[in-house]
PDB file of C-alpha atoms in Angstrom:
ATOM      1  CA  UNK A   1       0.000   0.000   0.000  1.00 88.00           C
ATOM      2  CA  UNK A   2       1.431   3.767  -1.083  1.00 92.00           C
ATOM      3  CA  UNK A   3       2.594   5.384   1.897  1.00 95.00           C
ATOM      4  CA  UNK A   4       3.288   8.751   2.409  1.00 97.00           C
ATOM      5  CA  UNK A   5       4.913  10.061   5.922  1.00 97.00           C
ATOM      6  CA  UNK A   6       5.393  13.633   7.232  1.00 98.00           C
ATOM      7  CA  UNK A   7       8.125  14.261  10.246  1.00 97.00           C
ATOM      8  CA  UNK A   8       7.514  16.290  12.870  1.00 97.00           C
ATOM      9  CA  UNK A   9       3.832  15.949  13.257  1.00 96.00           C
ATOM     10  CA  UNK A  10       3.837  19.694  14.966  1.00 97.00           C
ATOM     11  CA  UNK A  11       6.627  22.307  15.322  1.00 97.00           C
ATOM     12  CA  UNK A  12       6.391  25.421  17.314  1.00 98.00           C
ATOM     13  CA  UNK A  13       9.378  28.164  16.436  1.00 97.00           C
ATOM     14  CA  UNK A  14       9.873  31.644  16.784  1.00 97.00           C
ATOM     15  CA  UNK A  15       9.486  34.002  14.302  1.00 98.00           C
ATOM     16  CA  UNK A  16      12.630  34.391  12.060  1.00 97.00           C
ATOM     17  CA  UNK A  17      13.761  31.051  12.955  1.00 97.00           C
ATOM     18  CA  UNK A  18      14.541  28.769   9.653  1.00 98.00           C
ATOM     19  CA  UNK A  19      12.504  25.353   9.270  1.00 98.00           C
ATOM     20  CA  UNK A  20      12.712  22.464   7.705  1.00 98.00           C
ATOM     21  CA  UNK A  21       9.728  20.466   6.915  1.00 98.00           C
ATOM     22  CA  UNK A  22      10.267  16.444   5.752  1.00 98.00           C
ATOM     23  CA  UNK A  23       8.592  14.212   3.555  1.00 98.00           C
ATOM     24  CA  UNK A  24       8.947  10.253   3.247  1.00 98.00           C
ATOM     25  CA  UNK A  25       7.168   8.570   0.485  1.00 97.00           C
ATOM     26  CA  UNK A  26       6.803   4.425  -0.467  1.00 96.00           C
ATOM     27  CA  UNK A  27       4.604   4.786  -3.494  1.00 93.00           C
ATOM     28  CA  UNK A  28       5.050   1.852  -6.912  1.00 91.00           C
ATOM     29  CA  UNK A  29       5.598   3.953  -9.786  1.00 91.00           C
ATOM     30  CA  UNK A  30       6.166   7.217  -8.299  1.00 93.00           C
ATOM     31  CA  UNK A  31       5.930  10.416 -10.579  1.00 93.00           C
ATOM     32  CA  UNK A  32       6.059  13.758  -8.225  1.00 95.00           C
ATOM     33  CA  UNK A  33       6.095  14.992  -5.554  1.00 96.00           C
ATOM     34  CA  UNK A  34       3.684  18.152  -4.287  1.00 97.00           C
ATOM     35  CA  UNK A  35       3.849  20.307  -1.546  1.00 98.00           C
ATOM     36  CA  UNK A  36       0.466  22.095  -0.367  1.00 97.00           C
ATOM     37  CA  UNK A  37      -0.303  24.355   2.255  1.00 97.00           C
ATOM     38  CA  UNK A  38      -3.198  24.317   4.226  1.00 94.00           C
ATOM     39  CA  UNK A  39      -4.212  27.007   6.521  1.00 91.00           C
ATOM     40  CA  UNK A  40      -8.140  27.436   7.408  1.00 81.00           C
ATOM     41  CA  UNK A  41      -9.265  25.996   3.841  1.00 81.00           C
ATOM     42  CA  UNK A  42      -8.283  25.153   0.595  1.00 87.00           C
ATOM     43  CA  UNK A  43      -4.727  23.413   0.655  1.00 92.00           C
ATOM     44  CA  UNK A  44      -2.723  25.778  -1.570  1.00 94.00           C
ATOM     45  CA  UNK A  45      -0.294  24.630  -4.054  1.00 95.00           C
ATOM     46  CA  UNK A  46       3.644  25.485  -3.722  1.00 97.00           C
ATOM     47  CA  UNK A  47       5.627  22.869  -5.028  1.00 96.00           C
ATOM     48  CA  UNK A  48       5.510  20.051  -7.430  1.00 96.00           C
ATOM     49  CA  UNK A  49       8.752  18.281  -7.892  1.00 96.00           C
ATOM     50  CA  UNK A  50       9.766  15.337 -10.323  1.00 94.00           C
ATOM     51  CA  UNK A  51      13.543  15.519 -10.882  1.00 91.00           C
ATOM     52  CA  UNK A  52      15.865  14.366  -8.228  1.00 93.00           C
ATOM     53  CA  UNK A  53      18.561  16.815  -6.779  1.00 91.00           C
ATOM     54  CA  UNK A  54      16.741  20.201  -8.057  1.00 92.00           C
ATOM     55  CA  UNK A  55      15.946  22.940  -5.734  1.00 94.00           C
ATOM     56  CA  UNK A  56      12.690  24.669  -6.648  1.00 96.00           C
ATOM     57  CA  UNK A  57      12.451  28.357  -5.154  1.00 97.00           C
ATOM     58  CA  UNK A  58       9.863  30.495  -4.338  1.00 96.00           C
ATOM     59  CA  UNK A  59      10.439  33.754  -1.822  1.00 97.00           C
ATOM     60  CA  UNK A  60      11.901  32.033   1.444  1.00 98.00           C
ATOM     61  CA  UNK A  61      10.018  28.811   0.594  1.00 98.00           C
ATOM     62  CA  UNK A  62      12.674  26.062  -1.140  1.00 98.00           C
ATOM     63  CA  UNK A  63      12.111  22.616  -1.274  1.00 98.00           C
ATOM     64  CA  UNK A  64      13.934  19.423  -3.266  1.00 97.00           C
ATOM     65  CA  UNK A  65      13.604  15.682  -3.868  1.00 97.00           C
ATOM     66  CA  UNK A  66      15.580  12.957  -3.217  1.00 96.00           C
ATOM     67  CA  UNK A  67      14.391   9.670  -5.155  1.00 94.00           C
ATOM     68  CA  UNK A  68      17.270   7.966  -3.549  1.00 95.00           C
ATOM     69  CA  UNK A  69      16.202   8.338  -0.498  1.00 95.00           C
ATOM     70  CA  UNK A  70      12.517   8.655  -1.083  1.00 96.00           C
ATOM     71  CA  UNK A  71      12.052  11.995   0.691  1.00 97.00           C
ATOM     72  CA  UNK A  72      11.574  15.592  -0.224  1.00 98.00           C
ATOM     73  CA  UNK A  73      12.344  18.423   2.115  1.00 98.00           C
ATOM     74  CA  UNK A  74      10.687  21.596   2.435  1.00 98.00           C
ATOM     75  CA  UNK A  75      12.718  25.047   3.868  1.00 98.00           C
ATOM     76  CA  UNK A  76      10.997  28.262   4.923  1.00 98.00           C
ATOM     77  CA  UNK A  77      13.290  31.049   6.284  1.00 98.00           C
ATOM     78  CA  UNK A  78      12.934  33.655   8.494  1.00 98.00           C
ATOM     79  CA  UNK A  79       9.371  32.866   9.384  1.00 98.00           C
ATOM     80  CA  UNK A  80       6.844  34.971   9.345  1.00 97.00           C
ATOM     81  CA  UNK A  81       3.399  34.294  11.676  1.00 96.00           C
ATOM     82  CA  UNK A  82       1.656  34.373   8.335  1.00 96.00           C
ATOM     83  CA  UNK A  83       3.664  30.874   7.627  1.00 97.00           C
ATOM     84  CA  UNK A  84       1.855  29.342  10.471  1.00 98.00           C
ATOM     85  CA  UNK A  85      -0.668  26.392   8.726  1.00 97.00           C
ATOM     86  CA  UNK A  86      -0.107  22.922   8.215  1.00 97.00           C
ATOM     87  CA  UNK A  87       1.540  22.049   5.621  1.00 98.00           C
ATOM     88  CA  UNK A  88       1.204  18.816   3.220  1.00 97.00           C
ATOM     89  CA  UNK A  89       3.085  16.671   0.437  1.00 97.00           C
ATOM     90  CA  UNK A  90       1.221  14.060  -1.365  1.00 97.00           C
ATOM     91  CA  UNK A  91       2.687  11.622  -3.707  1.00 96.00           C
ATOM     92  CA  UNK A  92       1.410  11.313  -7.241  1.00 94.00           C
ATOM     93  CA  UNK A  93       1.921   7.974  -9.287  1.00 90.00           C
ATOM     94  CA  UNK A  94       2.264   7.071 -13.327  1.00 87.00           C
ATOM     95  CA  UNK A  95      -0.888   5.974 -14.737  1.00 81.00           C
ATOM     96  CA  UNK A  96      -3.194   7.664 -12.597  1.00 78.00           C
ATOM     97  CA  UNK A  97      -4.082  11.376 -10.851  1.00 83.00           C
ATOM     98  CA  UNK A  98      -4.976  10.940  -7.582  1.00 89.00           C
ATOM     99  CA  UNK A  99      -2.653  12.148  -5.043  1.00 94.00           C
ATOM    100  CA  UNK A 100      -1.890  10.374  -1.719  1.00 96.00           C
ATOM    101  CA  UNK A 101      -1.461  12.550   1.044  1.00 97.00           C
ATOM    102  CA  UNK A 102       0.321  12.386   4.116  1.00 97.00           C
ATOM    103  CA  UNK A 103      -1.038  13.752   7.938  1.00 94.00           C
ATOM    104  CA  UNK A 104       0.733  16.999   7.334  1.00 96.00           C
ATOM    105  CA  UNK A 105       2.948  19.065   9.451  1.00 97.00           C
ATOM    106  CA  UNK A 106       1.526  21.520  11.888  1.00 97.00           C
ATOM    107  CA  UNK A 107       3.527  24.831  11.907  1.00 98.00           C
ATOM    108  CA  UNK A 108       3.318  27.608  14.425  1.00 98.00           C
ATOM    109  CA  UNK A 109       5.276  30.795  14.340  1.00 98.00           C
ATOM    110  CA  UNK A 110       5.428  32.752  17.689  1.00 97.00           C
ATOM    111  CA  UNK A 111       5.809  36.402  17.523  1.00 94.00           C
TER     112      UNK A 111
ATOM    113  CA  UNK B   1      -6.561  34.181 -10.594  1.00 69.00           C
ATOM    114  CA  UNK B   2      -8.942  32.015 -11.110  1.00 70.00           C
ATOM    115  CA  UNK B   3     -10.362  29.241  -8.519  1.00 90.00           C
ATOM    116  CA  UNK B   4     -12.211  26.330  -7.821  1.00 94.00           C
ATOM    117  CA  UNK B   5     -15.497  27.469  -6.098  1.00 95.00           C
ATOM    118  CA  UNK B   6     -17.365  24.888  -3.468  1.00 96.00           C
ATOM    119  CA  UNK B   7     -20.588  25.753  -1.915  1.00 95.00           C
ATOM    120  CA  UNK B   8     -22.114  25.179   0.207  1.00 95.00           C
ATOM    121  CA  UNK B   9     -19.248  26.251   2.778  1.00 95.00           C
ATOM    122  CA  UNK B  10     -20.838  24.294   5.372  1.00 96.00           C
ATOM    123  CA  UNK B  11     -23.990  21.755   5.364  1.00 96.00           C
ATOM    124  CA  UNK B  12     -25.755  19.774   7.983  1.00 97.00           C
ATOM    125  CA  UNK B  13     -28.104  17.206   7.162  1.00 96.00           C
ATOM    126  CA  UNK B  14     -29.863  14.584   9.225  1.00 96.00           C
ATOM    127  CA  UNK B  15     -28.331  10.688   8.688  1.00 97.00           C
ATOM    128  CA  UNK B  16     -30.251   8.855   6.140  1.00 97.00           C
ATOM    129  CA  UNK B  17     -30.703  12.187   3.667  1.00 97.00           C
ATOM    130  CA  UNK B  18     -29.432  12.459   0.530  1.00 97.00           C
ATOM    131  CA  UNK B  19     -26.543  15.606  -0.140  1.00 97.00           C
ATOM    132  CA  UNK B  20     -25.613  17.333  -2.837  1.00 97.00           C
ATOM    133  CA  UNK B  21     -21.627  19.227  -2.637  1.00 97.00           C
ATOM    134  CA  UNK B  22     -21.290  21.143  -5.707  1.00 97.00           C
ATOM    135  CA  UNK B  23     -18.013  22.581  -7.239  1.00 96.00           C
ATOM    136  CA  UNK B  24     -17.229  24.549 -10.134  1.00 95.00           C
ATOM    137  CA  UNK B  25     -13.598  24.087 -11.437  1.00 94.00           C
ATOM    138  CA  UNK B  26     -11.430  25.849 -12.738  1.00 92.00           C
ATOM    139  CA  UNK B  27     -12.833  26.994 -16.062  1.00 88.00           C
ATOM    140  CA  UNK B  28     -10.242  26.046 -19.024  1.00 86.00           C
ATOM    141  CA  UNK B  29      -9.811  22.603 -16.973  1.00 90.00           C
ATOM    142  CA  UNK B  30     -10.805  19.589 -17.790  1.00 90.00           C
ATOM    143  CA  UNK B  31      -9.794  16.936 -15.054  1.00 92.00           C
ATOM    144  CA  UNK B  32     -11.631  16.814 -11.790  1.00 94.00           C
ATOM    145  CA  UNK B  33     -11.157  15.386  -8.339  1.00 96.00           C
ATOM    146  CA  UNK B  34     -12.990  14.976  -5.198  1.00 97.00           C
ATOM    147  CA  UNK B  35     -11.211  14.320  -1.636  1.00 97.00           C
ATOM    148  CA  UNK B  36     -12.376  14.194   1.847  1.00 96.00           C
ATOM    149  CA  UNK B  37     -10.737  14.875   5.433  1.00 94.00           C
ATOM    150  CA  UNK B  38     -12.412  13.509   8.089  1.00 95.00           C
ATOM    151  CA  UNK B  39     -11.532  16.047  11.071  1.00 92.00           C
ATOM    152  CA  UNK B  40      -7.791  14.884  12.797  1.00 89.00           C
ATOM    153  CA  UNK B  41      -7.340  13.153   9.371  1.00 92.00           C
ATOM    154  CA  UNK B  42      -5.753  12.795   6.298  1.00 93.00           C
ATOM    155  CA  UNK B  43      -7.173  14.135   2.676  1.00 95.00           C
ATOM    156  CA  UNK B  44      -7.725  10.849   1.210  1.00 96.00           C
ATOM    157  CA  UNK B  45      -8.823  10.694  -2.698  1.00 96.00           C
ATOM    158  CA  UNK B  46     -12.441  10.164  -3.133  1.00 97.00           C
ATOM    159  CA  UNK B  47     -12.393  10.059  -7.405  1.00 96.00           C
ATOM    160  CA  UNK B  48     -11.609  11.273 -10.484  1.00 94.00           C
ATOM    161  CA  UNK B  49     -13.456  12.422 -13.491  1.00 93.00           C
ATOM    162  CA  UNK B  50     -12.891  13.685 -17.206  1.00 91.00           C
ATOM    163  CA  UNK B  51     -15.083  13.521 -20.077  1.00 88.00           C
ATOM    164  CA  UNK B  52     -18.341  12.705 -18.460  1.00 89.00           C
ATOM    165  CA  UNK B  53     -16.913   9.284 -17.085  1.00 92.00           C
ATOM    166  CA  UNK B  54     -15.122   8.134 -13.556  1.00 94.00           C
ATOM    167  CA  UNK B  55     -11.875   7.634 -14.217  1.00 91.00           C
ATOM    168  CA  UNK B  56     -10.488   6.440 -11.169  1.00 92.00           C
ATOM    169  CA  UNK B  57     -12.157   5.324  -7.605  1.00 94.00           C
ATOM    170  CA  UNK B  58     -10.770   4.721  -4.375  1.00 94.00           C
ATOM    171  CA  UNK B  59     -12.124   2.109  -2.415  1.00 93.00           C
ATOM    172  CA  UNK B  60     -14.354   4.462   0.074  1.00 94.00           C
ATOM    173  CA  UNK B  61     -15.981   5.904  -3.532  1.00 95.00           C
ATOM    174  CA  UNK B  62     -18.599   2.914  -2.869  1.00 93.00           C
ATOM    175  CA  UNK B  63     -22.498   2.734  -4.045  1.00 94.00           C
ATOM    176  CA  UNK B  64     -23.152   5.508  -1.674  1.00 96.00           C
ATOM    177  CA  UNK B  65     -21.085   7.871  -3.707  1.00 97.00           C
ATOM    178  CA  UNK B  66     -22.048   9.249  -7.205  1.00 97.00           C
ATOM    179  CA  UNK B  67     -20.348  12.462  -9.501  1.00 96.00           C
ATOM    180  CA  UNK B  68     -21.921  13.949 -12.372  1.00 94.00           C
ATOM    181  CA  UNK B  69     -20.915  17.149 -14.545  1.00 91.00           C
ATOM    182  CA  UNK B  70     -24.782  18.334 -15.151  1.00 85.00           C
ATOM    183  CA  UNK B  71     -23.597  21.228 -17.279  1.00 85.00           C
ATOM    184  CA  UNK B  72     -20.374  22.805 -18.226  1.00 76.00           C
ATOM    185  CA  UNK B  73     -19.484  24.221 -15.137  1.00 85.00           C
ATOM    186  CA  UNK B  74     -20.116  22.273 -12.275  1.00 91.00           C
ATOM    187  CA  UNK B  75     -19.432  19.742 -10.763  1.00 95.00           C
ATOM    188  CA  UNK B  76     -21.572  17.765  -8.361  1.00 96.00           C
ATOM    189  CA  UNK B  77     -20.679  14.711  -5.642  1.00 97.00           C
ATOM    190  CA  UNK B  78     -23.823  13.224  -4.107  1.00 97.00           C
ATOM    191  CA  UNK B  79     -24.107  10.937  -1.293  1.00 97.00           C
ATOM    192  CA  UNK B  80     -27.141   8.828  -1.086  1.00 97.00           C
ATOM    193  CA  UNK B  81     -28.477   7.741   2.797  1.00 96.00           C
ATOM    194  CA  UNK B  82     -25.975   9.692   4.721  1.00 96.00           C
ATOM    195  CA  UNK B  83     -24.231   8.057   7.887  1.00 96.00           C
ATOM    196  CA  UNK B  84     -22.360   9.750  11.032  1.00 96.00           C
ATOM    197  CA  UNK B  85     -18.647   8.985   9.240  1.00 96.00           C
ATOM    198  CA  UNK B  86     -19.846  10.656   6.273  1.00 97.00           C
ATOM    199  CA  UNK B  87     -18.885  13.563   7.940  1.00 97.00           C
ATOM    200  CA  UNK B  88     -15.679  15.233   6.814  1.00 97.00           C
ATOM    201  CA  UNK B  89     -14.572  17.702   5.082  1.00 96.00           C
ATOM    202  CA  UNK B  90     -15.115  17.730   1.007  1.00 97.00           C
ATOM    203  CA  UNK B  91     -12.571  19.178  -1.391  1.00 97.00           C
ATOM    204  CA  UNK B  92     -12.687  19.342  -4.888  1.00 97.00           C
ATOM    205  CA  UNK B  93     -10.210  19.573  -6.974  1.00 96.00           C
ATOM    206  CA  UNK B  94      -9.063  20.114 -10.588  1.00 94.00           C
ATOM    207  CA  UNK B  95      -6.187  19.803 -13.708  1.00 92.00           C
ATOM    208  CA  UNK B  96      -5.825  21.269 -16.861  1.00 89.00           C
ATOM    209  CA  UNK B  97      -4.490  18.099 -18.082  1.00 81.00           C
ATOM    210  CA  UNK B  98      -3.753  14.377 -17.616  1.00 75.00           C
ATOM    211  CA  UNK B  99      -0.750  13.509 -15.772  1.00 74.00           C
ATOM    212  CA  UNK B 100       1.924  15.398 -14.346  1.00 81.00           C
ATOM    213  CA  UNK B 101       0.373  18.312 -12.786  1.00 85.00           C
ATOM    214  CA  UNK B 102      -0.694  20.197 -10.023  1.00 91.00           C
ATOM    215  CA  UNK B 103      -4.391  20.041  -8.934  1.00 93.00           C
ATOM    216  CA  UNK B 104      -5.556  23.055  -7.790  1.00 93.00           C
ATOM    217  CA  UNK B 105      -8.474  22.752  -4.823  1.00 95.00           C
ATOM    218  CA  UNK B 106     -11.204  24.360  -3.742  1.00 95.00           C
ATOM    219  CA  UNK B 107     -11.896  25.921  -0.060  1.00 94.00           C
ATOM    220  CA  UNK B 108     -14.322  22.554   0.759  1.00 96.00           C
ATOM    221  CA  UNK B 109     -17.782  21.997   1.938  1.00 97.00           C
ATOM    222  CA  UNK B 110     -17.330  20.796   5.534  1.00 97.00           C
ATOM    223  CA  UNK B 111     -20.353  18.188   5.451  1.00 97.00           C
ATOM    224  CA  UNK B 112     -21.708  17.551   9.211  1.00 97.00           C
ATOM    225  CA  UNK B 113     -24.024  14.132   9.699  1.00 97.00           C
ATOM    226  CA  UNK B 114     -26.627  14.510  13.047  1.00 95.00           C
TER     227      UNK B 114
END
């Protein structure tokens, strides 16, 4: 069964701190990995990734994949409170759309 | 830029009724997905739809469950005789394309069973 695991299940930081967000996927015939981020609603895209080893950028958001080791990593930099939300990957596979999710992280940013 | 649009935002409904979660995608797309959270949860993938036909169920998408595309914008997902762990959250969701690409989601219906 596709598996998709998020590490740490809740993080509490100040703001300006630097986090780092991991992903661990066991998925047959894995395509790419996403990155959502959900704060009262709608989980927001940020980050689809398919190429091992490539950074994708976006403001202080970063995030890569490693197919190697079957994870993805997502960075956010001097955090802001308005970073606070959990945030999601899910796993999509070759030959079909859906996308399994994992339980997502929990951020919180303290003033 | 443009969304996915859910409503209702919120709807309760006695167990046993019939609901009705509507969703207008994205409007150049053509792919569309529904997913539920259950509250404490993960977003699990409900199904998928393009050209007027399911193309892919999960395994909770059961009897209970039907989609339909009633016009060219919306998007419906009805559940039939409602029960208590029908409750959840409902996203929908949609593509462009096939394949490789984000799907973009809607802010959900959160779907509460008395």
């Amino acid at each position: 069964e596709d598996k998709v695991v998020q590490s740490p299940l809740s993080l509490v930081v100040h703001e300006g701190d630097t986090v780092t967000l991991n992903c661990s996927y066991e998925v047959t015939n894995f395509r790419s990995l996403l990155w959502y981020k959900q704060e009262k609603k709608a989980p927001t895209f940020l980050f689809m990734l398919t190429s091992s080893g490539i950074e994708k950028k976006s403001g202080r958001l970063s995030s890569i994949l490693d197919k190697k080791e079957l994870s993805s990593i997502l960075n956010i930099t001097a955090t802001q409170t308005g970073d606070s939300a959990i945030y999601l990957c899910a796993a999509l596979k070759f030959g079909n759309e859906k996308l399994t999710f994992g339980t997502g992280t929990r951020l919180t940013i303290i003033p | 830029e443009p969304e996915v649009t859910q409503t209702p935002s919120h709807q309760v409904t006695q167990m046993g009724q019939e609901v009705i979660l509507r969703c207008v995608p994205i409007s150049n797309h053509l792919y569309f997905y529904w997913y539920r959270q259950i509250l404490g949860q993960k977003v699990e993938f409900l199904v998928s739809f393009y050209n007027n036909e399911i193309s892919e169920k999960s395994e909770i998408f059961d009897d209970q469950f039907s989609v339909e595309r009633p016009d060219g914008s919306n998007f419906t997902l009805k559940i039939r005789s409602t029960k208590l762990e029908d409750s959840a959250m409902y996203f929908c969701a949609s593509t462009p394309l096939k394949g490789n690409q984000p799907q973009h989601f809607g802010d959900g219906t959160r779907l509460s069973i008395l």
